[in-house]
mmCIF file of N, CA and C in Angstrom:
data_model
loop_
_atom_site.group_PDB
_atom_site.id
_atom_site.type_symbol
_atom_site.label_atom_id
_atom_site.label_comp_id
_atom_site.label_asym_id
_atom_site.label_seq_id
_atom_site.Cartn_x
_atom_site.Cartn_y
_atom_site.Cartn_z
ATOM 1 N N UNK A 1442 107.460 119.490 142.647
ATOM 2 C CA UNK A 1442 107.273 118.855 141.366
ATOM 3 C C UNK A 1442 106.718 119.895 140.414
ATOM 4 N N UNK A 1443 107.350 120.060 139.292
ATOM 5 C CA UNK A 1443 106.864 121.038 138.338
ATOM 6 C C UNK A 1443 106.134 120.384 137.177
ATOM 7 N N UNK A 1444 106.313 119.105 136.973
ATOM 8 C CA UNK A 1444 105.686 118.428 135.856
ATOM 9 C C UNK A 1444 105.922 116.927 136.009
ATOM 10 N N UNK A 1445 105.114 116.150 135.341
ATOM 11 C CA UNK A 1445 105.352 114.722 135.224
ATOM 12 C C UNK A 1445 105.568 114.463 133.752
ATOM 13 N N UNK A 1446 106.691 113.889 133.417
ATOM 14 C CA UNK A 1446 107.009 113.631 132.023
ATOM 15 C C UNK A 1446 106.946 112.149 131.737
ATOM 16 N N UNK A 1447 106.537 111.820 130.533
ATOM 17 C CA UNK A 1447 106.387 110.434 130.108
ATOM 18 C C UNK A 1447 107.442 110.134 129.062
ATOM 19 N N UNK A 1448 108.180 109.045 129.270
ATOM 20 C CA UNK A 1448 109.246 108.633 128.355
ATOM 21 C C UNK A 1448 108.958 107.235 127.842
ATOM 22 N N UNK A 1449 109.460 106.960 126.652
ATOM 23 C CA UNK A 1449 109.176 105.676 126.003
ATOM 24 C C UNK A 1449 109.946 104.504 126.601
ATOM 25 N N UNK A 1450 111.113 104.769 127.221
ATOM 26 C CA UNK A 1450 111.915 103.657 127.737
ATOM 27 C C UNK A 1450 112.912 104.139 128.788
ATOM 28 N N UNK A 1451 113.591 103.184 129.385
ATOM 29 C CA UNK A 1451 114.549 103.484 130.456
ATOM 30 C C UNK A 1451 115.740 104.279 129.948
ATOM 31 N N UNK A 1452 116.157 104.051 128.706
ATOM 32 C CA UNK A 1452 117.294 104.793 128.154
ATOM 33 C C UNK A 1452 117.014 106.294 128.157
ATOM 34 N N UNK A 1453 115.802 106.683 127.833
ATOM 35 C CA UNK A 1453 115.432 108.102 127.836
ATOM 36 C C UNK A 1453 115.460 108.666 129.251
ATOM 37 N N UNK A 1454 115.047 107.867 130.230
ATOM 38 C CA UNK A 1454 115.063 108.311 131.629
ATOM 39 C C UNK A 1454 116.502 108.430 132.126
ATOM 40 N N UNK A 1455 117.339 107.486 131.746
ATOM 41 C CA UNK A 1455 118.740 107.518 132.172
ATOM 42 C C UNK A 1455 119.475 108.744 131.641
ATOM 43 N N UNK A 1456 119.007 109.317 130.550
ATOM 44 C CA UNK A 1456 119.658 110.488 129.957
ATOM 45 C C UNK A 1456 119.274 111.797 130.653
ATOM 46 N N UNK A 1457 118.353 111.743 131.603
ATOM 47 C CA UNK A 1457 117.876 112.944 132.289
ATOM 48 C C UNK A 1457 118.862 113.453 133.337
ATOM 49 N N UNK A 1458 118.722 114.716 133.664
ATOM 50 C CA UNK A 1458 119.398 115.313 134.812
ATOM 51 C C UNK A 1458 118.296 115.808 135.743
ATOM 52 N N UNK A 1459 117.732 114.891 136.536
ATOM 53 C CA UNK A 1459 116.566 115.254 137.353
ATOM 54 C C UNK A 1459 116.966 116.002 138.616
ATOM 55 N N UNK A 1460 115.947 116.591 139.240
ATOM 56 C CA UNK A 1460 116.132 117.144 140.573
ATOM 57 C C UNK A 1460 115.309 116.289 141.532
ATOM 58 N N UNK A 1461 115.672 116.288 142.777
ATOM 59 C CA UNK A 1461 114.967 115.486 143.770
ATOM 60 C C UNK A 1461 113.486 115.857 143.773
ATOM 61 N N UNK A 1462 112.630 114.852 143.695
ATOM 62 C CA UNK A 1462 111.195 115.071 143.664
ATOM 63 C C UNK A 1462 110.589 114.948 142.283
ATOM 64 N N UNK A 1463 111.421 114.918 141.233
ATOM 65 C CA UNK A 1463 110.889 114.739 139.883
ATOM 66 C C UNK A 1463 110.216 113.383 139.769
ATOM 67 N N UNK A 1464 109.120 113.356 139.047
ATOM 68 C CA UNK A 1464 108.371 112.126 138.816
ATOM 69 C C UNK A 1464 108.254 111.936 137.315
ATOM 70 N N UNK A 1465 108.715 110.772 136.853
ATOM 71 C CA UNK A 1465 108.634 110.459 135.431
ATOM 72 C C UNK A 1465 108.002 109.087 135.259
ATOM 73 N N UNK A 1466 107.488 108.847 134.066
ATOM 74 C CA UNK A 1466 106.833 107.593 133.743
ATOM 75 C C UNK A 1466 107.590 106.915 132.617
ATOM 76 N N UNK A 1467 107.832 105.624 132.769
ATOM 77 C CA UNK A 1467 108.375 104.796 131.694
ATOM 78 C C UNK A 1467 107.197 104.088 131.053
ATOM 79 N N UNK A 1468 106.789 104.552 129.882
ATOM 80 C CA UNK A 1468 105.623 103.996 129.214
ATOM 81 C C UNK A 1468 105.845 102.519 128.838
ATOM 82 N N UNK A 1469 107.082 102.164 128.499
ATOM 83 C CA UNK A 1469 107.373 100.796 128.091
ATOM 84 C C UNK A 1469 107.127 99.773 129.188
ATOM 85 N N UNK A 1470 107.491 100.121 130.426
ATOM 86 C CA UNK A 1470 107.337 99.178 131.535
ATOM 87 C C UNK A 1470 106.176 99.528 132.448
ATOM 88 N N UNK A 1471 105.523 100.660 132.172
ATOM 89 C CA UNK A 1471 104.402 101.147 132.982
ATOM 90 C C UNK A 1471 104.810 101.367 134.439
ATOM 91 N N UNK A 1472 105.996 101.939 134.620
ATOM 92 C CA UNK A 1472 106.492 102.211 135.963
ATOM 93 C C UNK A 1472 106.594 103.710 136.201
ATOM 94 N N UNK A 1473 106.429 104.089 137.464
ATOM 95 C CA UNK A 1473 106.610 105.474 137.896
ATOM 96 C C UNK A 1473 107.964 105.569 138.593
ATOM 97 N N UNK A 1474 108.725 106.618 138.281
ATOM 98 C CA UNK A 1474 110.049 106.805 138.854
ATOM 99 C C UNK A 1474 110.068 108.127 139.610
ATOM 100 N N UNK A 1475 110.400 108.074 140.887
ATOM 101 C CA UNK A 1475 110.509 109.265 141.725
ATOM 102 C C UNK A 1475 111.983 109.493 142.031
ATOM 103 N N UNK A 1476 112.497 110.668 141.662
ATOM 104 C CA UNK A 1476 113.901 110.977 141.940
ATOM 105 C C UNK A 1476 114.054 111.262 143.437
ATOM 106 N N UNK A 1477 114.914 110.486 144.097
ATOM 107 C CA UNK A 1477 115.114 110.638 145.537
ATOM 108 C C UNK A 1477 116.470 111.227 145.883
ATOM 109 N N UNK A 1478 117.296 111.428 144.883
ATOM 110 C CA UNK A 1478 118.612 112.016 145.128
ATOM 111 C C UNK A 1478 119.292 112.362 143.824
ATOM 112 N N UNK A 1479 120.169 113.357 143.872
ATOM 113 C CA UNK A 1479 120.821 113.803 142.644
ATOM 114 C C UNK A 1479 122.333 113.639 142.659
ATOM 115 N N UNK A 1480 122.895 113.231 143.771
ATOM 116 C CA UNK A 1480 124.347 113.073 143.821
ATOM 117 C C UNK A 1480 124.711 111.849 144.645
ATOM 118 N N UNK A 1481 124.698 110.672 144.090
ATOM 119 C CA UNK A 1481 124.396 110.342 142.695
ATOM 120 C C UNK A 1481 122.879 110.321 142.453
ATOM 121 N N UNK A 1482 122.507 110.294 141.171
ATOM 122 C CA UNK A 1482 121.088 110.234 140.813
ATOM 123 C C UNK A 1482 120.525 108.891 141.265
ATOM 124 N N UNK A 1483 119.426 108.946 141.981
ATOM 125 C CA UNK A 1483 118.769 107.708 142.400
ATOM 126 C C UNK A 1483 117.265 107.852 142.217
ATOM 127 N N UNK A 1484 116.647 106.745 141.866
ATOM 128 C CA UNK A 1484 115.212 106.706 141.600
ATOM 129 C C UNK A 1484 114.546 105.676 142.490
ATOM 130 N N UNK A 1485 113.388 105.998 143.005
ATOM 131 C CA UNK A 1485 112.513 105.009 143.636
ATOM 132 C C UNK A 1485 111.508 104.642 142.548
ATOM 133 N N UNK A 1486 111.423 103.352 142.242
ATOM 134 C CA UNK A 1486 110.597 102.913 141.121
ATOM 135 C C UNK A 1486 109.372 102.181 141.638
ATOM 136 N N UNK A 1487 108.212 102.628 141.175
ATOM 137 C CA UNK A 1487 106.936 102.024 141.540
ATOM 138 C C UNK A 1487 106.445 101.191 140.368
ATOM 139 N N UNK A 1488 106.267 99.900 140.614
ATOM 140 C CA UNK A 1488 105.835 98.998 139.554
ATOM 141 C C UNK A 1488 104.408 98.536 139.823
ATOM 142 N N UNK A 1489 103.687 98.198 138.760
ATOM 143 C CA UNK A 1489 102.328 97.686 138.960
ATOM 144 C C UNK A 1489 102.354 96.378 139.751
ATOM 145 N N UNK A 1490 101.423 96.227 140.657
ATOM 146 C CA UNK A 1490 101.280 94.992 141.424
ATOM 147 C C UNK A 1490 100.785 93.906 140.480
ATOM 148 N N UNK A 1491 101.487 92.805 140.424
ATOM 149 C CA UNK A 1491 101.130 91.720 139.501
ATOM 150 C C UNK A 1491 99.739 91.152 139.784
ATOM 151 N N UNK A 1492 99.260 91.291 141.013
ATOM 152 C CA UNK A 1492 97.951 90.735 141.347
ATOM 153 C C UNK A 1492 96.808 91.681 140.987
ATOM 154 N N UNK A 1493 97.144 92.889 140.599
ATOM 155 C CA UNK A 1493 96.138 93.899 140.263
ATOM 156 C C UNK A 1493 96.248 94.246 138.788
ATOM 157 N N UNK A 1494 95.220 94.895 138.287
ATOM 158 C CA UNK A 1494 95.281 95.395 136.920
ATOM 159 C C UNK A 1494 96.336 96.490 136.858
ATOM 160 N N UNK A 1495 97.225 96.394 135.876
ATOM 161 C CA UNK A 1495 98.305 97.375 135.756
ATOM 162 C C UNK A 1495 97.765 98.742 135.354
ATOM 163 N N UNK A 1496 98.357 99.802 135.876
ATOM 164 C CA UNK A 1496 97.908 101.132 135.490
ATOM 165 C C UNK A 1496 98.103 101.363 134.000
ATOM 166 N N UNK A 1497 97.206 102.116 133.404
ATOM 167 C CA UNK A 1497 97.342 102.526 132.019
ATOM 168 C C UNK A 1497 97.743 103.982 132.046
ATOM 169 N N UNK A 1498 98.973 104.254 131.693
ATOM 170 C CA UNK A 1498 99.504 105.599 131.773
ATOM 171 C C UNK A 1498 99.302 106.286 130.431
ATOM 172 N N UNK A 1499 98.606 107.409 130.453
ATOM 173 C CA UNK A 1499 98.317 108.095 129.202
ATOM 174 C C UNK A 1499 99.217 109.300 129.039
ATOM 175 N N UNK A 1500 98.701 110.483 129.220
ATOM 176 C CA UNK A 1500 99.430 111.678 128.854
ATOM 177 C C UNK A 1500 99.412 112.746 129.940
ATOM 178 N N UNK A 1501 100.145 113.809 129.659
ATOM 179 C CA UNK A 1501 100.112 115.023 130.450
ATOM 180 C C UNK A 1501 99.193 115.991 129.717
ATOM 181 N N UNK A 1502 98.248 116.591 130.438
ATOM 182 C CA UNK A 1502 97.299 117.528 129.842
ATOM 183 C C UNK A 1502 97.599 118.934 130.325
ATOM 184 N N UNK A 1503 97.347 119.905 129.460
ATOM 185 C CA UNK A 1503 97.575 121.307 129.813
ATOM 186 C C UNK A 1503 96.613 121.770 130.898
ATOM 187 N N UNK A 1504 95.336 121.339 130.799
ATOM 188 C CA UNK A 1504 94.311 121.826 131.719
ATOM 189 C C UNK A 1504 93.530 120.680 132.352
ATOM 190 N N UNK A 1505 93.164 120.878 133.614
ATOM 191 C CA UNK A 1505 92.369 119.895 134.340
ATOM 192 C C UNK A 1505 91.057 119.599 133.611
ATOM 193 N N UNK A 1506 90.456 120.605 133.040
ATOM 194 C CA UNK A 1506 89.171 120.419 132.354
ATOM 195 C C UNK A 1506 89.287 119.428 131.194
ATOM 196 N N UNK A 1507 90.469 119.319 130.593
ATOM 197 C CA UNK A 1507 90.668 118.356 129.512
ATOM 198 C C UNK A 1507 90.576 116.915 130.030
ATOM 199 N N UNK A 1508 91.003 116.714 131.254
ATOM 200 C CA UNK A 1508 90.942 115.373 131.859
ATOM 201 C C UNK A 1508 89.497 114.999 132.142
ATOM 202 N N UNK A 1509 88.751 115.928 132.729
ATOM 203 C CA UNK A 1509 87.367 115.633 133.069
ATOM 204 C C UNK A 1509 86.484 115.485 131.838
ATOM 205 N N UNK A 1510 86.971 115.941 130.690
ATOM 206 C CA UNK A 1510 86.215 115.805 129.440
ATOM 207 C C UNK A 1510 86.463 114.463 128.749
ATOM 208 N N UNK A 1511 87.419 113.682 129.256
ATOM 209 C CA UNK A 1511 87.723 112.389 128.633
ATOM 210 C C UNK A 1511 86.525 111.444 128.747
ATOM 211 N N UNK A 1512 86.330 110.624 127.726
ATOM 212 C CA UNK A 1512 85.283 109.604 127.750
ATOM 213 C C UNK A 1512 85.922 108.243 127.509
ATOM 214 N N UNK A 1513 85.217 107.196 127.883
ATOM 215 C CA UNK A 1513 85.703 105.827 127.687
ATOM 216 C C UNK A 1513 87.083 105.621 128.320
ATOM 217 N N UNK A 1514 87.195 105.988 129.599
ATOM 218 C CA UNK A 1514 88.455 105.888 130.324
ATOM 219 C C UNK A 1514 88.535 104.523 131.007
ATOM 220 N N UNK A 1515 89.687 103.892 130.925
ATOM 221 C CA UNK A 1515 89.940 102.595 131.539
ATOM 222 C C UNK A 1515 90.347 102.785 133.000
ATOM 223 N N UNK A 1516 89.862 101.918 133.893
ATOM 224 C CA UNK A 1516 90.287 101.984 135.294
ATOM 225 C C UNK A 1516 91.810 101.971 135.385
ATOM 226 N N UNK A 1517 92.318 102.724 136.327
ATOM 227 C CA UNK A 1517 93.736 102.868 136.636
ATOM 228 C C UNK A 1517 94.502 103.665 135.590
ATOM 229 N N UNK A 1518 93.781 104.450 134.790
ATOM 230 C CA UNK A 1518 94.447 105.388 133.902
ATOM 231 C C UNK A 1518 95.073 106.476 134.769
ATOM 232 N N UNK A 1519 96.318 106.840 134.491
ATOM 233 C CA UNK A 1519 97.034 107.855 135.250
ATOM 234 C C UNK A 1519 97.361 109.017 134.314
ATOM 235 N N UNK A 1520 96.977 110.232 134.716
ATOM 236 C CA UNK A 1520 97.261 111.423 133.920
ATOM 237 C C UNK A 1520 97.694 112.560 134.843
ATOM 238 N N UNK A 1521 98.231 113.604 134.253
ATOM 239 C CA UNK A 1521 98.686 114.767 134.999
ATOM 240 C C UNK A 1521 98.159 116.020 134.314
ATOM 241 N N UNK A 1522 97.698 116.996 135.106
ATOM 242 C CA UNK A 1522 97.266 118.288 134.580
ATOM 243 C C UNK A 1522 98.301 119.338 134.958
ATOM 244 N N UNK A 1523 98.840 120.010 133.958
ATOM 245 C CA UNK A 1523 99.865 121.025 134.227
ATOM 246 C C UNK A 1523 99.313 122.223 134.989
ATOM 247 N N UNK A 1524 98.070 122.634 134.691
ATOM 248 C CA UNK A 1524 97.553 123.850 135.319
ATOM 249 C C UNK A 1524 97.318 123.697 136.817
ATOM 250 N N UNK A 1525 96.998 122.493 137.278
ATOM 251 C CA UNK A 1525 96.791 122.273 138.713
ATOM 252 C C UNK A 1525 97.965 121.555 139.361
ATOM 253 N N UNK A 1526 98.861 120.995 138.535
ATOM 254 C CA UNK A 1526 100.012 120.213 139.004
ATOM 255 C C UNK A 1526 99.574 119.070 139.907
ATOM 256 N N UNK A 1527 98.482 118.401 139.494
ATOM 257 C CA UNK A 1527 97.961 117.265 140.244
ATOM 258 C C UNK A 1527 98.007 116.013 139.383
ATOM 259 N N UNK A 1528 98.082 114.885 140.068
ATOM 260 C CA UNK A 1528 98.048 113.577 139.434
ATOM 261 C C UNK A 1528 96.639 113.028 139.593
ATOM 262 N N UNK A 1529 96.085 112.454 138.531
ATOM 263 C CA UNK A 1529 94.722 111.937 138.528
ATOM 264 C C UNK A 1529 94.756 110.461 138.154
ATOM 265 N N UNK A 1530 94.076 109.632 138.928
ATOM 266 C CA UNK A 1530 93.970 108.205 138.630
ATOM 267 C C UNK A 1530 92.493 107.849 138.558
ATOM 268 N N UNK A 1531 92.106 107.233 137.454
ATOM 269 C CA UNK A 1531 90.710 106.866 137.235
ATOM 270 C C UNK A 1531 90.455 105.521 137.900
ATOM 271 N N UNK A 1532 89.493 105.483 138.819
ATOM 272 C CA UNK A 1532 89.231 104.259 139.572
ATOM 273 C C UNK A 1532 87.723 104.069 139.725
ATOM 274 N N UNK A 1533 87.204 103.064 139.069
ATOM 275 C CA UNK A 1533 85.795 102.676 139.168
ATOM 276 C C UNK A 1533 84.854 103.839 138.875
ATOM 277 N N UNK A 1534 85.107 104.522 137.763
ATOM 278 C CA UNK A 1534 84.217 105.572 137.303
ATOM 279 C C UNK A 1534 84.446 106.947 137.895
ATOM 280 N N UNK A 1535 85.488 107.111 138.703
ATOM 281 C CA UNK A 1535 85.749 108.391 139.372
ATOM 282 C C UNK A 1535 87.232 108.738 139.237
ATOM 283 N N UNK A 1536 87.505 110.018 138.999
ATOM 284 C CA UNK A 1536 88.898 110.491 139.029
ATOM 285 C C UNK A 1536 89.306 110.740 140.480
ATOM 286 N N UNK A 1537 90.336 110.050 140.928
ATOM 287 C CA UNK A 1537 90.916 110.272 142.255
ATOM 288 C C UNK A 1537 92.072 111.249 142.063
ATOM 289 N N UNK A 1538 92.063 112.340 142.802
ATOM 290 C CA UNK A 1538 93.035 113.416 142.626
ATOM 291 C C UNK A 1538 94.097 113.356 143.715
ATOM 292 N N UNK A 1539 95.354 113.451 143.310
ATOM 293 C CA UNK A 1539 96.477 113.445 144.251
ATOM 294 C C UNK A 1539 97.195 114.789 144.168
ATOM 295 N N UNK A 1540 97.293 115.458 145.313
ATOM 296 C CA UNK A 1540 98.031 116.719 145.421
ATOM 297 C C UNK A 1540 99.444 116.417 145.862
ATOM 298 N N UNK A 1541 100.349 117.272 145.493
ATOM 299 C CA UNK A 1541 101.707 117.122 146.016
ATOM 300 C C UNK A 1541 101.777 117.735 147.409
ATOM 301 N N UNK A 1542 102.615 117.171 148.265
ATOM 302 C CA UNK A 1542 102.792 117.701 149.626
ATOM 303 C C UNK A 1542 103.913 118.705 149.670
#
């Protein structure tokens, strides 16, 4: 994964030429899309659990330090830092960090 990109709607995602492993966010539906194949293009889509608070997807940040400097963050905020290539989810006052495998 080289980046996580955020798009306003499904039409913008459908216009992509992804590679397997790309992760994109549909801000309109608050879903995460993982590209699982490129011939044909296929996506595994992760949707918020209706019984839980839906994730609040914000932005991609250039540096990890910019994420840790955020204030007034809502639980389940999801962000990405380009410099570390990690995904961060804010949960009960703490940033939970996800590394790629």
